[in-house]
Amino acid sequence: MSQESNPVGRPTIFDDSIMVKAIDYIESCEDVEETKMTGQSDSFTKYETKLKVNIPTIEGLARYLKIHRSTLYEWQKEKPQFSDIIEQLQQKQVERLLNMGLSGDYNSTIAKVLLTKHGYNDKTEIDQKTELSGSVKYSGIEIINPNEPKV
């Protein structure tokens, strides 16, 4: 059992129970469909089903363990077994963001922004070639310099 100091000065104890609780937190983070009645009249009742998103996060784990987020980052650096737990949390985030973003169950713009935190990016590559003739090609489209004499 090891102790680290937290910003308040009280030592934070890292032991096997922290590992178990962290795994419990990750496994408990599942989305839930909620159905609510949104309207009612004499002839019908209208219901709406909405997805309550519950992705595991570092912030959520810190709250669950009742410790500071900075303590989690320190444990991630210092304790290989805890680093593996954080990797599992991040893998679950990526898997859910990809799958649910592609299916349209999550807002694709938000999923895209969150995936950038995991190294995914959205970039467009332009293949620019300048030839001696003065024309430029962009991915198979040729733009001719209008001032160039025609042969």
PDB file of C-alpha atoms in Angstrom, residues 13-149:
ATOM      1  CA  ILE A  13      -3.985   5.690  -0.363  1.00  0.00           C
ATOM      2  CA  PHE A  14      -3.536   3.527  -3.433  1.00  0.00           C
ATOM      3  CA  ASP A  15      -4.336  -0.137  -2.922  1.00  0.00           C
ATOM      4  CA  ASP A  16      -6.107  -3.030  -4.651  1.00  0.00           C
ATOM      5  CA  SER A  17      -9.527  -1.680  -3.660  1.00  0.00           C
ATOM      6  CA  ILE A  18      -8.885   1.371  -5.868  1.00  0.00           C
ATOM      7  CA  MET A  19      -8.247  -0.954  -8.816  1.00  0.00           C
ATOM      8  CA  VAL A  20     -11.467  -2.872  -8.169  1.00  0.00           C
ATOM      9  CA  LYS A  21     -13.508   0.322  -7.827  1.00  0.00           C
ATOM     10  CA  ALA A  22     -12.006   1.762 -11.019  1.00  0.00           C
ATOM     11  CA  ILE A  23     -12.916  -1.368 -12.988  1.00  0.00           C
ATOM     12  CA  ASP A  24     -16.416  -1.297 -11.471  1.00  0.00           C
ATOM     13  CA  TYR A  25     -16.804   2.311 -12.604  1.00  0.00           C
ATOM     14  CA  ILE A  26     -15.749   1.546 -16.191  1.00  0.00           C
ATOM     15  CA  GLU A  27     -18.043  -1.481 -16.425  1.00  0.00           C
ATOM     16  CA  SER A  28     -20.984   0.461 -14.986  1.00  0.00           C
ATOM     17  CA  CYS A  29     -20.789   3.165 -17.665  1.00  0.00           C
ATOM     18  CA  GLU A  30     -23.411   2.040 -20.156  1.00  0.00           C
ATOM     19  CA  ASP A  31     -25.925   4.059 -22.129  1.00  0.00           C
ATOM     20  CA  VAL A  32     -29.589   3.650 -21.212  1.00  0.00           C
ATOM     21  CA  GLU A  33     -32.660   4.264 -23.354  1.00  0.00           C
ATOM     22  CA  GLU A  34     -35.267   6.297 -21.501  1.00  0.00           C
ATOM     23  CA  THR A  35     -38.871   6.591 -22.633  1.00  0.00           C
ATOM     24  CA  LYS A  36     -40.851   9.616 -21.531  1.00  0.00           C
ATOM     25  CA  MET A  37     -44.409  10.618 -22.174  1.00  0.00           C
ATOM     26  CA  THR A  38     -44.288  13.867 -24.138  1.00  0.00           C
ATOM     27  CA  GLY A  39     -47.960  14.450 -24.844  1.00  0.00           C
ATOM     28  CA  GLN A  40     -51.403  13.084 -24.232  1.00  0.00           C
ATOM     29  CA  SER A  41     -54.892  13.650 -25.544  1.00  0.00           C
ATOM     30  CA  ASP A  42     -58.181  11.755 -25.450  1.00  0.00           C
ATOM     31  CA  SER A  43     -57.258   9.696 -28.499  1.00  0.00           C
ATOM     32  CA  PHE A  44     -53.524   9.052 -28.087  1.00  0.00           C
ATOM     33  CA  THR A  45     -50.472   9.251 -25.868  1.00  0.00           C
ATOM     34  CA  LYS A  46     -47.133  10.346 -27.365  1.00  0.00           C
ATOM     35  CA  TYR A  47     -43.865   8.892 -26.086  1.00  0.00           C
ATOM     36  CA  GLU A  48     -40.295   9.834 -26.894  1.00  0.00           C
ATOM     37  CA  THR A  49     -37.311   7.537 -26.472  1.00  0.00           C
ATOM     38  CA  LYS A  50     -34.014   9.217 -25.756  1.00  0.00           C
ATOM     39  CA  LEU A  51     -30.548   7.781 -25.197  1.00  0.00           C
ATOM     40  CA  LYS A  52     -29.000   8.736 -21.874  1.00  0.00           C
ATOM     41  CA  VAL A  53     -25.278   8.709 -22.649  1.00  0.00           C
ATOM     42  CA  ASN A  54     -22.901   7.461 -19.965  1.00  0.00           C
ATOM     43  CA  ILE A  55     -19.345   7.266 -21.335  1.00  0.00           C
ATOM     44  CA  PRO A  56     -16.575   6.611 -18.805  1.00  0.00           C
ATOM     45  CA  THR A  57     -14.361   9.659 -18.273  1.00  0.00           C
ATOM     46  CA  ILE A  58     -11.373  10.596 -16.158  1.00  0.00           C
ATOM     47  CA  GLU A  59     -13.542  13.188 -14.428  1.00  0.00           C
ATOM     48  CA  GLY A  60     -16.233  10.606 -13.721  1.00  0.00           C
ATOM     49  CA  LEU A  61     -13.668   8.148 -12.359  1.00  0.00           C
ATOM     50  CA  ALA A  62     -12.180  10.821 -10.087  1.00  0.00           C
ATOM     51  CA  ARG A  63     -15.649  11.647  -8.712  1.00  0.00           C
ATOM     52  CA  TYR A  64     -16.449   7.952  -8.284  1.00  0.00           C
ATOM     53  CA  LEU A  65     -13.220   7.354  -6.339  1.00  0.00           C
ATOM     54  CA  LYS A  66     -13.598  10.675  -4.459  1.00  0.00           C
ATOM     55  CA  ILE A  67     -10.119  11.846  -5.384  1.00  0.00           C
ATOM     56  CA  HIS A  68      -8.645  14.631  -7.467  1.00  0.00           C
ATOM     57  CA  ARG A  69      -8.185  14.192 -11.188  1.00  0.00           C
ATOM     58  CA  SER A  70      -4.496  15.106 -10.786  1.00  0.00           C
ATOM     59  CA  THR A  71      -4.080  12.096  -8.472  1.00  0.00           C
ATOM     60  CA  LEU A  72      -5.375   9.822 -11.248  1.00  0.00           C
ATOM     61  CA  TYR A  73      -2.824  11.268 -13.654  1.00  0.00           C
ATOM     62  CA  GLU A  74      -0.028  10.728 -11.119  1.00  0.00           C
ATOM     63  CA  TRP A  75      -1.093   7.105 -10.551  1.00  0.00           C
ATOM     64  CA  GLN A  76      -1.244   6.616 -14.314  1.00  0.00           C
ATOM     65  CA  LYS A  77       2.423   7.707 -14.569  1.00  0.00           C
ATOM     66  CA  GLU A  78       3.690   5.861 -11.497  1.00  0.00           C
ATOM     67  CA  LYS A  79       1.688   2.628 -11.402  1.00  0.00           C
ATOM     68  CA  PRO A  80       1.674   0.395 -14.497  1.00  0.00           C
ATOM     69  CA  GLN A  81      -1.377  -1.560 -13.317  1.00  0.00           C
ATOM     70  CA  PHE A  82      -3.380   1.656 -12.932  1.00  0.00           C
ATOM     71  CA  SER A  83      -2.123   2.893 -16.293  1.00  0.00           C
ATOM     72  CA  ASP A  84      -3.739  -0.225 -17.793  1.00  0.00           C
ATOM     73  CA  ILE A  85      -7.056   0.722 -16.139  1.00  0.00           C
ATOM     74  CA  ILE A  86      -6.909   4.215 -17.668  1.00  0.00           C
ATOM     75  CA  GLU A  87      -6.137   2.624 -21.048  1.00  0.00           C
ATOM     76  CA  GLN A  88      -9.252   0.437 -20.704  1.00  0.00           C
ATOM     77  CA  LEU A  89     -11.312   3.532 -19.907  1.00  0.00           C
ATOM     78  CA  GLN A  90      -9.971   5.320 -22.987  1.00  0.00           C
ATOM     79  CA  GLN A  91     -10.512   2.282 -25.220  1.00  0.00           C
ATOM     80  CA  LYS A  92     -14.147   2.099 -24.129  1.00  0.00           C
ATOM     81  CA  GLN A  93     -14.529   5.810 -24.871  1.00  0.00           C
ATOM     82  CA  VAL A  94     -13.121   5.424 -28.393  1.00  0.00           C
ATOM     83  CA  GLU A  95     -15.142   2.304 -29.178  1.00  0.00           C
ATOM     84  CA  ARG A  96     -18.395   3.947 -28.089  1.00  0.00           C
ATOM     85  CA  LEU A  97     -17.671   7.269 -29.802  1.00  0.00           C
ATOM     86  CA  LEU A  98     -16.831   5.531 -33.075  1.00  0.00           C
ATOM     87  CA  ASN A  99     -19.715   3.079 -33.091  1.00  0.00           C
ATOM     88  CA  MET A 100     -22.414   5.377 -31.775  1.00  0.00           C
ATOM     89  CA  GLY A 101     -21.195   8.371 -33.781  1.00  0.00           C
ATOM     90  CA  LEU A 102     -21.274   6.348 -36.997  1.00  0.00           C
ATOM     91  CA  SER A 103     -24.721   4.919 -36.242  1.00  0.00           C
ATOM     92  CA  GLY A 104     -26.102   8.380 -35.504  1.00  0.00           C
ATOM     93  CA  ASP A 105     -26.969   7.508 -31.906  1.00  0.00           C
ATOM     94  CA  TYR A 106     -24.443  10.138 -30.720  1.00  0.00           C
ATOM     95  CA  ASN A 107     -24.119  13.604 -32.182  1.00  0.00           C
ATOM     96  CA  SER A 108     -21.481  13.062 -34.870  1.00  0.00           C
ATOM     97  CA  THR A 109     -19.937  16.518 -34.414  1.00  0.00           C
ATOM     98  CA  ILE A 110     -19.443  16.003 -30.690  1.00  0.00           C
ATOM     99  CA  ALA A 111     -18.120  12.465 -31.247  1.00  0.00           C
ATOM    100  CA  LYS A 112     -15.641  13.831 -33.804  1.00  0.00           C
ATOM    101  CA  VAL A 113     -14.419  16.521 -31.398  1.00  0.00           C
ATOM    102  CA  LEU A 114     -13.992  14.012 -28.568  1.00  0.00           C
ATOM    103  CA  LEU A 115     -12.135  11.560 -30.824  1.00  0.00           C
ATOM    104  CA  THR A 116      -9.478  14.221 -31.491  1.00  0.00           C
ATOM    105  CA  LYS A 117      -8.468  13.752 -27.834  1.00  0.00           C
ATOM    106  CA  HIS A 118      -7.611  10.161 -28.762  1.00  0.00           C
ATOM    107  CA  GLY A 119      -5.431  11.043 -31.745  1.00  0.00           C
ATOM    108  CA  TYR A 120      -8.074  10.847 -34.449  1.00  0.00           C
ATOM    109  CA  ASN A 121      -8.223  13.808 -36.805  1.00  0.00           C
ATOM    110  CA  ASP A 122     -10.131  15.090 -39.748  1.00  0.00           C
ATOM    111  CA  LYS A 123      -7.808  16.455 -42.369  1.00  0.00           C
ATOM    112  CA  THR A 124      -7.965  16.868 -46.083  1.00  0.00           C
ATOM    113  CA  GLU A 125      -4.811  16.296 -48.033  1.00  0.00           C
ATOM    114  CA  ILE A 126      -4.246  18.250 -51.208  1.00  0.00           C
ATOM    115  CA  ASP A 127      -1.730  16.915 -53.667  1.00  0.00           C
ATOM    116  CA  GLN A 128      -0.331  20.079 -55.191  1.00  0.00           C
ATOM    117  CA  LYS A 129       2.030  19.780 -58.122  1.00  0.00           C
ATOM    118  CA  THR A 130       3.439  22.687 -60.046  1.00  0.00           C
ATOM    119  CA  GLU A 131       4.578  21.888 -63.540  1.00  0.00           C
ATOM    120  CA  LEU A 132       6.902  23.851 -65.757  1.00  0.00           C
ATOM    121  CA  SER A 133       3.934  24.777 -67.964  1.00  0.00           C
ATOM    122  CA  GLY A 134       2.442  26.903 -65.217  1.00  0.00           C
ATOM    123  CA  SER A 135      -0.581  24.700 -64.592  1.00  0.00           C
ATOM    124  CA  VAL A 136      -1.372  23.287 -61.183  1.00  0.00           C
ATOM    125  CA  LYS A 137      -3.067  19.938 -60.482  1.00  0.00           C
ATOM    126  CA  TYR A 138      -5.222  19.378 -57.404  1.00  0.00           C
ATOM    127  CA  SER A 139      -6.108  15.713 -56.918  1.00  0.00           C
ATOM    128  CA  GLY A 140      -6.670  15.070 -60.612  1.00  0.00           C
ATOM    129  CA  ILE A 141      -8.214  18.465 -61.443  1.00  0.00           C
ATOM    130  CA  GLU A 142      -6.006  20.569 -63.674  1.00  0.00           C
ATOM    131  CA  ILE A 143      -6.160  24.333 -63.401  1.00  0.00           C
ATOM    132  CA  ILE A 144      -4.655  26.048 -66.430  1.00  0.00           C
ATOM    133  CA  ASN A 145      -3.036  29.424 -66.139  1.00  0.00           C
ATOM    134  CA  PRO A 146      -5.191  31.669 -68.374  1.00  0.00           C
ATOM    135  CA  ASN A 147      -2.193  33.895 -69.158  1.00  0.00           C
ATOM    136  CA  GLU A 148      -0.207  30.985 -70.523  1.00  0.00           C
ATOM    137  CA  PRO A 149       0.010  30.836 -74.328  1.00  0.00           C
TER     138      PRO A 149
END
